[in-house]
Structures are given as structure tokens and as C-alpha cells.
Amino acid sequence: MTGREILEAASSFVDEEIDEADGLYAINSAIAEIGDMALIYDNITITTKGDRWEFVADDLLSIVEIEDNHGNLIQNYRERNGQVKFVYPGRYNIWYRRLPRPIESLDDTPELHAAYHPCLVTYLAYWFKKKDDDENPDANFLYEKFTVDVRRVFSQINRKRTPVKVRVVR
């Protein structure tokens, strides 16, 4: 869904027109609130002389894995505040987890798994109702629904899809 489609769905839900600027702001607020649960991964290649701190990315949350230029996973590095330090010089491919970026216009599609898009509609409806009346019980219900749905989607996309071993004792 694009931001415009999210806005139209929320407007239809609340049965009123939602201003585009407000809609963009609220969608970006929802994206920020989903934050780390979006499970967005990125990578960057760094060439270093070794034994010095190298900047990775502004939006880095955590490093997932690092490969050397031969594709081998490495463990001999340190991470601190968006920077990484390697023992040996070389070229490294860093896979990291980051926050989703806000959309710049309503024609953009949020950088989230499609399963989160209905959550954005719910948040936008909540935001509109809360803006209108901060004591509105419907707004509180919609926010609760948003948080529950975000946790449910996160659980679904984060679950391990490998067979589980169960030990049977007789």
C-alpha cells in the first residue's frame, strides 16, 4: 500500500477526510513506533586499515554478521555506537539491522513488510480520532488494536520456520 492508499483506507474508516499533511505525519509516526519490530536489514561494504573505528551507518541498530572479502564469517571485531573496529585490515561486508525510513510523500510505499500496512491504517485512524478529542474511547481502542496487531505481525515474521525437535521420554 502507498501512503495515499493508507490515508484513503483510514479516511474511509473514520468516515471523514484526513488532511494529507496530517496523514503523512501520522504514517511516519506509526513507522517510527513500529521501529525495530519492522525487522529491516541492510548491508554495507567497508575497507579498513585495521585497528581503528569505522563508521557503519546512522540508522544501525545491531550488527547481524560480518563477512570478509572471501565470504567467510568473522568474529574478531568490536562494535560501539554505530561504529565497528576490526583487528586486521581488509574489506568487510557488514549485515546490520536498522530502523525503517519515513516516507517522503504519500505516493511512497512504507519500507515495512506488507503485513504491517493494515496496522498503519489503524494508527492513522487512531491519530485522527485522538487529534479530534484526546479523551475519545474509540481512539484508545484503536491504539490498543494497533499495538496488539504490531506485536502479532512481528511474531509472525520473526518466527523460526525450522522443524522443532521434541524429546519423547517413555
mmCIF file with all atom_site columns, C-alpha atoms in Angstrom:
data_model
loop_
_atom_site.group_PDB
_atom_site.id
_atom_site.type_symbol
_atom_site.label_atom_id
_atom_site.label_alt_id
_atom_site.label_comp_id
_atom_site.label_asym_id
_atom_site.label_entity_id
_atom_site.label_seq_id
_atom_site.pdbx_PDB_ins_code
_atom_site.Cartn_x
_atom_site.Cartn_y
_atom_site.Cartn_z
_atom_site.occupancy
_atom_site.B_iso_or_equiv
_atom_site.pdbx_formal_charge
_atom_site.auth_seq_id
_atom_site.auth_comp_id
_atom_site.auth_asym_id
_atom_site.auth_atom_id
_atom_site.pdbx_PDB_model_num
ATOM 1   C CA . MET A 1 1   ? 0.000   0.000   0.000  1.00 0.00 ? 1   MET A CA 1
ATOM 2   C CA . THR A 1 2   ? 1.171   3.508   -0.728 1.00 0.00 ? 2   THR A CA 1
ATOM 3   C CA . GLY A 1 3   ? 0.786   6.276   1.811  1.00 0.00 ? 3   GLY A CA 1
ATOM 4   C CA . ARG A 1 4   ? -2.151  7.572   -0.216 1.00 0.00 ? 4   ARG A CA 1
ATOM 5   C CA . GLU A 1 5   ? -3.913  4.176   -0.066 1.00 0.00 ? 5   GLU A CA 1
ATOM 6   C CA . ILE A 1 6   ? -3.331  4.055   3.697  1.00 0.00 ? 6   ILE A CA 1
ATOM 7   C CA . LEU A 1 7   ? -4.765  7.566   4.008  1.00 0.00 ? 7   LEU A CA 1
ATOM 8   C CA . GLU A 1 8   ? -7.829  6.648   1.926  1.00 0.00 ? 8   GLU A CA 1
ATOM 9   C CA . ALA A 1 9   ? -8.461  3.484   3.961  1.00 0.00 ? 9   ALA A CA 1
ATOM 10  C CA . ALA A 1 10  ? -8.204  5.391   7.257  1.00 0.00 ? 10  ALA A CA 1
ATOM 11  C CA . SER A 1 11  ? -10.442 8.196   5.931  1.00 0.00 ? 11  SER A CA 1
ATOM 12  C CA . SER A 1 12  ? -12.991 5.604   4.919  1.00 0.00 ? 12  SER A CA 1
ATOM 13  C CA . PHE A 1 13  ? -12.800 4.023   8.374  1.00 0.00 ? 13  PHE A CA 1
ATOM 14  C CA . VAL A 1 14  ? -13.326 7.282   10.288 1.00 0.00 ? 14  VAL A CA 1
ATOM 15  C CA . ASP A 1 15  ? -15.869 8.445   7.696  1.00 0.00 ? 15  ASP A CA 1
ATOM 16  C CA . GLU A 1 16  ? -14.142 11.825  7.304  1.00 0.00 ? 16  GLU A CA 1
ATOM 17  C CA . GLU A 1 17  ? -11.461 13.341  5.092  1.00 0.00 ? 17  GLU A CA 1
ATOM 18  C CA . ILE A 1 18  ? -7.984  13.324  6.678  1.00 0.00 ? 18  ILE A CA 1
ATOM 19  C CA . ASP A 1 19  ? -5.650  16.134  5.621  1.00 0.00 ? 19  ASP A CA 1
ATOM 20  C CA . GLU A 1 20  ? -2.692  14.892  3.526  1.00 0.00 ? 20  GLU A CA 1
ATOM 21  C CA . ALA A 1 21  ? -0.052  16.653  5.641  1.00 0.00 ? 21  ALA A CA 1
ATOM 22  C CA . ASP A 1 22  ? -1.570  15.181  8.812  1.00 0.00 ? 22  ASP A CA 1
ATOM 23  C CA . GLY A 1 23  ? -1.751  11.775  7.142  1.00 0.00 ? 23  GLY A CA 1
ATOM 24  C CA . LEU A 1 24  ? 1.916   11.834  6.151  1.00 0.00 ? 24  LEU A CA 1
ATOM 25  C CA . TYR A 1 25  ? 2.913   12.899  9.666  1.00 0.00 ? 25  TYR A CA 1
ATOM 26  C CA . ALA A 1 26  ? 0.801   10.186  11.307 1.00 0.00 ? 26  ALA A CA 1
ATOM 27  C CA . ILE A 1 27  ? 2.041   7.450   8.949  1.00 0.00 ? 27  ILE A CA 1
ATOM 28  C CA . ASN A 1 28  ? 5.653   8.394   9.740  1.00 0.00 ? 28  ASN A CA 1
ATOM 29  C CA . SER A 1 29  ? 4.803   8.408   13.453 1.00 0.00 ? 29  SER A CA 1
ATOM 30  C CA . ALA A 1 30  ? 3.452   4.864   13.109 1.00 0.00 ? 30  ALA A CA 1
ATOM 31  C CA . ILE A 1 31  ? 6.543   3.748   11.192 1.00 0.00 ? 31  ILE A CA 1
ATOM 32  C CA . ALA A 1 32  ? 8.735   5.181   13.960 1.00 0.00 ? 32  ALA A CA 1
ATOM 33  C CA . GLU A 1 33  ? 6.637   3.470   16.618 1.00 0.00 ? 33  GLU A CA 1
ATOM 34  C CA . ILE A 1 34  ? 6.939   0.089   14.859 1.00 0.00 ? 34  ILE A CA 1
ATOM 35  C CA . GLY A 1 35  ? 10.681  0.754   14.797 1.00 0.00 ? 35  GLY A CA 1
ATOM 36  C CA . ASP A 1 36  ? 12.876  -2.271  15.434 1.00 0.00 ? 36  ASP A CA 1
ATOM 37  C CA . MET A 1 37  ? 9.943   -4.666  15.070 1.00 0.00 ? 37  MET A CA 1
ATOM 38  C CA . ALA A 1 38  ? 9.988   -3.932  11.315 1.00 0.00 ? 38  ALA A CA 1
ATOM 39  C CA . LEU A 1 39  ? 12.997  -6.273  11.022 1.00 0.00 ? 39  LEU A CA 1
ATOM 40  C CA . ILE A 1 40  ? 14.711  -4.238  8.292  1.00 0.00 ? 40  ILE A CA 1
ATOM 41  C CA . TYR A 1 41  ? 18.173  -5.465  7.287  1.00 0.00 ? 41  TYR A CA 1
ATOM 42  C CA . ASP A 1 42  ? 20.784  -3.702  5.188  1.00 0.00 ? 42  ASP A CA 1
ATOM 43  C CA . ASN A 1 43  ? 24.418  -4.162  4.292  1.00 0.00 ? 43  ASN A CA 1
ATOM 44  C CA . ILE A 1 44  ? 27.464  -2.044  3.619  1.00 0.00 ? 44  ILE A CA 1
ATOM 45  C CA . THR A 1 45  ? 30.990  -2.839  2.477  1.00 0.00 ? 45  THR A CA 1
ATOM 46  C CA . ILE A 1 46  ? 33.844  -1.216  4.374  1.00 0.00 ? 46  ILE A CA 1
ATOM 47  C CA . THR A 1 47  ? 37.546  -1.201  3.576  1.00 0.00 ? 47  THR A CA 1
ATOM 48  C CA . THR A 1 48  ? 39.673  -0.597  6.650  1.00 0.00 ? 48  THR A CA 1
ATOM 49  C CA . LYS A 1 49  ? 43.335  -0.421  7.594  1.00 0.00 ? 49  LYS A CA 1
ATOM 50  C CA . GLY A 1 50  ? 42.507  -2.289  10.790 1.00 0.00 ? 50  GLY A CA 1
ATOM 51  C CA . ASP A 1 51  ? 42.656  -1.358  14.468 1.00 0.00 ? 51  ASP A CA 1
ATOM 52  C CA . ARG A 1 52  ? 40.612  1.838   14.039 1.00 0.00 ? 52  ARG A CA 1
ATOM 53  C CA . TRP A 1 53  ? 36.957  2.679   14.471 1.00 0.00 ? 53  TRP A CA 1
ATOM 54  C CA . GLU A 1 54  ? 34.961  2.804   11.223 1.00 0.00 ? 54  GLU A CA 1
ATOM 55  C CA . PHE A 1 55  ? 31.525  4.393   10.939 1.00 0.00 ? 55  PHE A CA 1
ATOM 56  C CA . VAL A 1 56  ? 28.851  1.953   9.661  1.00 0.00 ? 56  VAL A CA 1
ATOM 57  C CA . ALA A 1 57  ? 25.517  3.799   9.412  1.00 0.00 ? 57  ALA A CA 1
ATOM 58  C CA . ASP A 1 58  ? 23.380  6.389   11.205 1.00 0.00 ? 58  ASP A CA 1
ATOM 59  C CA . ASP A 1 59  ? 20.429  4.003   11.392 1.00 0.00 ? 59  ASP A CA 1
ATOM 60  C CA . LEU A 1 60  ? 22.332  0.927   12.632 1.00 0.00 ? 60  LEU A CA 1
ATOM 61  C CA . LEU A 1 61  ? 20.618  -0.906  15.481 1.00 0.00 ? 61  LEU A CA 1
ATOM 62  C CA . SER A 1 62  ? 22.801  -4.005  15.647 1.00 0.00 ? 62  SER A CA 1
ATOM 63  C CA . ILE A 1 63  ? 25.276  -5.912  13.524 1.00 0.00 ? 63  ILE A CA 1
ATOM 64  C CA . VAL A 1 64  ? 23.930  -9.273  12.433 1.00 0.00 ? 64  VAL A CA 1
ATOM 65  C CA . GLU A 1 65  ? 27.035  -10.716 10.786 1.00 0.00 ? 65  GLU A CA 1
ATOM 66  C CA . ILE A 1 66  ? 30.233  -9.710  9.046  1.00 0.00 ? 66  ILE A CA 1
ATOM 67  C CA . GLU A 1 67  ? 31.967  -11.460 6.149  1.00 0.00 ? 67  GLU A CA 1
ATOM 68  C CA . ASP A 1 68  ? 35.498  -10.893 4.927  1.00 0.00 ? 68  ASP A CA 1
ATOM 69  C CA . ASN A 1 69  ? 36.243  -10.414 1.219  1.00 0.00 ? 69  ASN A CA 1
ATOM 70  C CA . HIS A 1 70  ? 36.305  -14.225 0.767  1.00 0.00 ? 70  HIS A CA 1
ATOM 71  C CA . GLY A 1 71  ? 32.792  -14.681 2.160  1.00 0.00 ? 71  GLY A CA 1
ATOM 72  C CA . ASN A 1 72  ? 33.942  -16.149 5.476  1.00 0.00 ? 72  ASN A CA 1
ATOM 73  C CA . LEU A 1 73  ? 32.064  -15.123 8.617  1.00 0.00 ? 73  LEU A CA 1
ATOM 74  C CA . ILE A 1 74  ? 34.308  -13.312 11.069 1.00 0.00 ? 74  ILE A CA 1
ATOM 75  C CA . GLN A 1 75  ? 34.026  -12.857 14.808 1.00 0.00 ? 75  GLN A CA 1
ATOM 76  C CA . ASN A 1 76  ? 37.095  -10.746 15.616 1.00 0.00 ? 76  ASN A CA 1
ATOM 77  C CA . TYR A 1 77  ? 35.598  -7.266  15.644 1.00 0.00 ? 77  TYR A CA 1
ATOM 78  C CA . ARG A 1 78  ? 34.185  -4.804  18.167 1.00 0.00 ? 78  ARG A CA 1
ATOM 79  C CA . GLU A 1 79  ? 31.016  -2.759  17.816 1.00 0.00 ? 79  GLU A CA 1
ATOM 80  C CA . ARG A 1 80  ? 30.171  0.515   19.566 1.00 0.00 ? 80  ARG A CA 1
ATOM 81  C CA . ASN A 1 81  ? 27.703  3.341   18.849 1.00 0.00 ? 81  ASN A CA 1
ATOM 82  C CA . GLY A 1 82  ? 27.280  2.688   15.135 1.00 0.00 ? 82  GLY A CA 1
ATOM 83  C CA . GLN A 1 83  ? 30.969  2.029   14.610 1.00 0.00 ? 83  GLN A CA 1
ATOM 84  C CA . VAL A 1 84  ? 32.987  -1.137  14.167 1.00 0.00 ? 84  VAL A CA 1
ATOM 85  C CA . LYS A 1 85  ? 36.670  -1.910  14.747 1.00 0.00 ? 85  LYS A CA 1
ATOM 86  C CA . PHE A 1 86  ? 38.495  -4.779  13.063 1.00 0.00 ? 86  PHE A CA 1
ATOM 87  C CA . VAL A 1 87  ? 41.725  -6.419  14.165 1.00 0.00 ? 87  VAL A CA 1
ATOM 88  C CA . TYR A 1 88  ? 43.010  -6.970  10.626 1.00 0.00 ? 88  TYR A CA 1
ATOM 89  C CA . PRO A 1 89  ? 42.936  -4.636  7.626  1.00 0.00 ? 89  PRO A CA 1
ATOM 90  C CA . GLY A 1 90  ? 40.757  -5.638  4.705  1.00 0.00 ? 90  GLY A CA 1
ATOM 91  C CA . ARG A 1 91  ? 37.411  -5.361  3.011  1.00 0.00 ? 91  ARG A CA 1
ATOM 92  C CA . TYR A 1 92  ? 34.367  -6.437  5.035  1.00 0.00 ? 92  TYR A CA 1
ATOM 93  C CA . ASN A 1 93  ? 30.693  -6.864  4.159  1.00 0.00 ? 93  ASN A CA 1
ATOM 94  C CA . ILE A 1 94  ? 28.563  -5.899  7.181  1.00 0.00 ? 94  ILE A CA 1
ATOM 95  C CA . TRP A 1 95  ? 24.943  -7.030  7.515  1.00 0.00 ? 95  TRP A CA 1
ATOM 96  C CA . TYR A 1 96  ? 23.033  -4.983  10.056 1.00 0.00 ? 96  TYR A CA 1
ATOM 97  C CA . ARG A 1 97  ? 19.558  -4.307  11.351 1.00 0.00 ? 97  ARG A CA 1
ATOM 98  C CA . ARG A 1 98  ? 18.194  -0.780  11.075 1.00 0.00 ? 98  ARG A CA 1
ATOM 99  C CA . LEU A 1 99  ? 15.107  1.336   11.586 1.00 0.00 ? 99  LEU A CA 1
ATOM 100 C CA . PRO A 1 100 ? 12.646  1.757   8.712  1.00 0.00 ? 100 PRO A CA 1
ATOM 101 C CA . ARG A 1 101 ? 12.935  5.081   6.924  1.00 0.00 ? 101 ARG A CA 1
ATOM 102 C CA . PRO A 1 102 ? 10.000  7.516   6.922  1.00 0.00 ? 102 PRO A CA 1
ATOM 103 C CA . ILE A 1 103 ? 8.129   8.080   3.677  1.00 0.00 ? 103 ILE A CA 1
ATOM 104 C CA . GLU A 1 104 ? 8.681   11.431  1.985  1.00 0.00 ? 104 GLU A CA 1
ATOM 105 C CA . SER A 1 105 ? 5.341   11.656  0.200  1.00 0.00 ? 105 SER A CA 1
ATOM 106 C CA . LEU A 1 106 ? 2.013   9.854   0.174  1.00 0.00 ? 106 LEU A CA 1
ATOM 107 C CA . ASP A 1 107 ? 2.962   8.318   -3.181 1.00 0.00 ? 107 ASP A CA 1
ATOM 108 C CA . ASP A 1 108 ? 5.733   6.319   -1.466 1.00 0.00 ? 108 ASP A CA 1
ATOM 109 C CA . THR A 1 109 ? 5.257   2.825   -0.089 1.00 0.00 ? 109 THR A CA 1
ATOM 110 C CA . PRO A 1 110 ? 6.404   2.371   3.517  1.00 0.00 ? 110 PRO A CA 1
ATOM 111 C CA . GLU A 1 111 ? 9.518   0.274   3.880  1.00 0.00 ? 111 GLU A CA 1
ATOM 112 C CA . LEU A 1 112 ? 7.724   -2.308  6.005  1.00 0.00 ? 112 LEU A CA 1
ATOM 113 C CA . HIS A 1 113 ? 6.539   -5.844  5.474  1.00 0.00 ? 113 HIS A CA 1
ATOM 114 C CA . ALA A 1 114 ? 3.121   -5.714  3.779  1.00 0.00 ? 114 ALA A CA 1
ATOM 115 C CA . ALA A 1 115 ? 1.573   -7.358  6.853  1.00 0.00 ? 115 ALA A CA 1
ATOM 116 C CA . TYR A 1 116 ? 2.225   -4.099  8.760  1.00 0.00 ? 116 TYR A CA 1
ATOM 117 C CA . HIS A 1 117 ? 0.221   -1.952  6.315  1.00 0.00 ? 117 HIS A CA 1
ATOM 118 C CA . PRO A 1 118 ? -3.183  -2.546  7.981  1.00 0.00 ? 118 PRO A CA 1
ATOM 119 C CA . CYS A 1 119 ? -1.523  -1.522  11.264 1.00 0.00 ? 119 CYS A CA 1
ATOM 120 C CA . LEU A 1 120 ? -0.652  1.805   9.649  1.00 0.00 ? 120 LEU A CA 1
ATOM 121 C CA . VAL A 1 121 ? -4.314  2.288   8.685  1.00 0.00 ? 121 VAL A CA 1
ATOM 122 C CA . THR A 1 122 ? -5.344  1.602   12.287 1.00 0.00 ? 122 THR A CA 1
ATOM 123 C CA . TYR A 1 123 ? -2.730  4.023   13.626 1.00 0.00 ? 123 TYR A CA 1
ATOM 124 C CA . LEU A 1 124 ? -3.833  6.755   11.228 1.00 0.00 ? 124 LEU A CA 1
ATOM 125 C CA . ALA A 1 125 ? -7.470  6.311   12.298 1.00 0.00 ? 125 ALA A CA 1
ATOM 126 C CA . TYR A 1 126 ? -6.349  6.416   15.952 1.00 0.00 ? 126 TYR A CA 1
ATOM 127 C CA . TRP A 1 127 ? -4.286  9.535   15.337 1.00 0.00 ? 127 TRP A CA 1
ATOM 128 C CA . PHE A 1 128 ? -7.204  11.318  13.641 1.00 0.00 ? 128 PHE A CA 1
ATOM 129 C CA . LYS A 1 129 ? -9.635  10.478  16.437 1.00 0.00 ? 129 LYS A CA 1
ATOM 130 C CA . LYS A 1 130 ? -7.102  11.395  19.142 1.00 0.00 ? 130 LYS A CA 1
ATOM 131 C CA . LYS A 1 131 ? -6.357  14.710  17.442 1.00 0.00 ? 131 LYS A CA 1
ATOM 132 C CA . ASP A 1 132 ? -10.076 15.484  17.391 1.00 0.00 ? 132 ASP A CA 1
ATOM 133 C CA . ASP A 1 133 ? -10.684 14.533  21.034 1.00 0.00 ? 133 ASP A CA 1
ATOM 134 C CA . ASP A 1 134 ? -7.927  13.231  23.284 1.00 0.00 ? 134 ASP A CA 1
ATOM 135 C CA . GLU A 1 135 ? -10.498 11.583  25.579 1.00 0.00 ? 135 GLU A CA 1
ATOM 136 C CA . ASN A 1 136 ? -12.137 9.633   22.746 1.00 0.00 ? 136 ASN A CA 1
ATOM 137 C CA . PRO A 1 137 ? -12.571 5.964   23.822 1.00 0.00 ? 137 PRO A CA 1
ATOM 138 C CA . ASP A 1 138 ? -12.517 4.898   20.154 1.00 0.00 ? 138 ASP A CA 1
ATOM 139 C CA . ALA A 1 139 ? -9.035  6.391   19.839 1.00 0.00 ? 139 ALA A CA 1
ATOM 140 C CA . ASN A 1 140 ? -7.818  4.450   22.868 1.00 0.00 ? 140 ASN A CA 1
ATOM 141 C CA . PHE A 1 141 ? -9.328  1.250   21.456 1.00 0.00 ? 141 PHE A CA 1
ATOM 142 C CA . LEU A 1 142 ? -7.667  1.850   18.062 1.00 0.00 ? 142 LEU A CA 1
ATOM 143 C CA . TYR A 1 143 ? -4.284  2.465   19.668 1.00 0.00 ? 143 TYR A CA 1
ATOM 144 C CA . GLU A 1 144 ? -4.581  -0.748  21.663 1.00 0.00 ? 144 GLU A CA 1
ATOM 145 C CA . LYS A 1 145 ? -5.536  -2.597  18.474 1.00 0.00 ? 145 LYS A CA 1
ATOM 146 C CA . PHE A 1 146 ? -2.525  -1.077  16.722 1.00 0.00 ? 146 PHE A CA 1
ATOM 147 C CA . THR A 1 147 ? -0.098  -2.259  19.401 1.00 0.00 ? 147 THR A CA 1
ATOM 148 C CA . VAL A 1 148 ? -1.610  -5.762  19.555 1.00 0.00 ? 148 VAL A CA 1
ATOM 149 C CA . ASP A 1 149 ? -1.573  -6.104  15.759 1.00 0.00 ? 149 ASP A CA 1
ATOM 150 C CA . VAL A 1 150 ? 2.023   -4.878  15.513 1.00 0.00 ? 150 VAL A CA 1
ATOM 151 C CA . ARG A 1 151 ? 3.137   -7.473  18.080 1.00 0.00 ? 151 ARG A CA 1
ATOM 152 C CA . ARG A 1 152 ? 1.185   -10.186 16.230 1.00 0.00 ? 152 ARG A CA 1
ATOM 153 C CA . VAL A 1 153 ? 2.760   -9.290  12.860 1.00 0.00 ? 153 VAL A CA 1
ATOM 154 C CA . PHE A 1 154 ? 6.206   -9.135  14.459 1.00 0.00 ? 154 PHE A CA 1
ATOM 155 C CA . SER A 1 155 ? 5.700   -12.615 15.923 1.00 0.00 ? 155 SER A CA 1
ATOM 156 C CA . GLN A 1 156 ? 4.623   -13.957 12.551 1.00 0.00 ? 156 GLN A CA 1
ATOM 157 C CA . ILE A 1 157 ? 7.506   -12.567 10.526 1.00 0.00 ? 157 ILE A CA 1
ATOM 158 C CA . ASN A 1 158 ? 10.107  -13.238 13.226 1.00 0.00 ? 158 ASN A CA 1
ATOM 159 C CA . ARG A 1 159 ? 9.252   -16.854 13.973 1.00 0.00 ? 159 ARG A CA 1
ATOM 160 C CA . LYS A 1 160 ? 11.673  -19.591 13.092 1.00 0.00 ? 160 LYS A CA 1
ATOM 161 C CA . ARG A 1 161 ? 10.428  -21.842 10.340 1.00 0.00 ? 161 ARG A CA 1
ATOM 162 C CA . THR A 1 162 ? 12.616  -24.834 11.087 1.00 0.00 ? 162 THR A CA 1
ATOM 163 C CA . PRO A 1 163 ? 11.405  -28.156 12.402 1.00 0.00 ? 163 PRO A CA 1
ATOM 164 C CA . VAL A 1 164 ? 11.314  -28.339 16.174 1.00 0.00 ? 164 VAL A CA 1
ATOM 165 C CA . LYS A 1 165 ? 12.860  -31.325 17.916 1.00 0.00 ? 165 LYS A CA 1
ATOM 166 C CA . VAL A 1 166 ? 10.741  -32.687 20.714 1.00 0.00 ? 166 VAL A CA 1
ATOM 167 C CA . ARG A 1 167 ? 12.280  -35.135 23.104 1.00 0.00 ? 167 ARG A CA 1
ATOM 168 C CA . VAL A 1 168 ? 9.941   -38.023 23.925 1.00 0.00 ? 168 VAL A CA 1
ATOM 169 C CA . VAL A 1 169 ? 10.561  -39.881 27.167 1.00 0.00 ? 169 VAL A CA 1
ATOM 170 C CA . ARG A 1 170 ? 8.763   -43.201 27.663 1.00 0.00 ? 170 ARG A CA 1
#
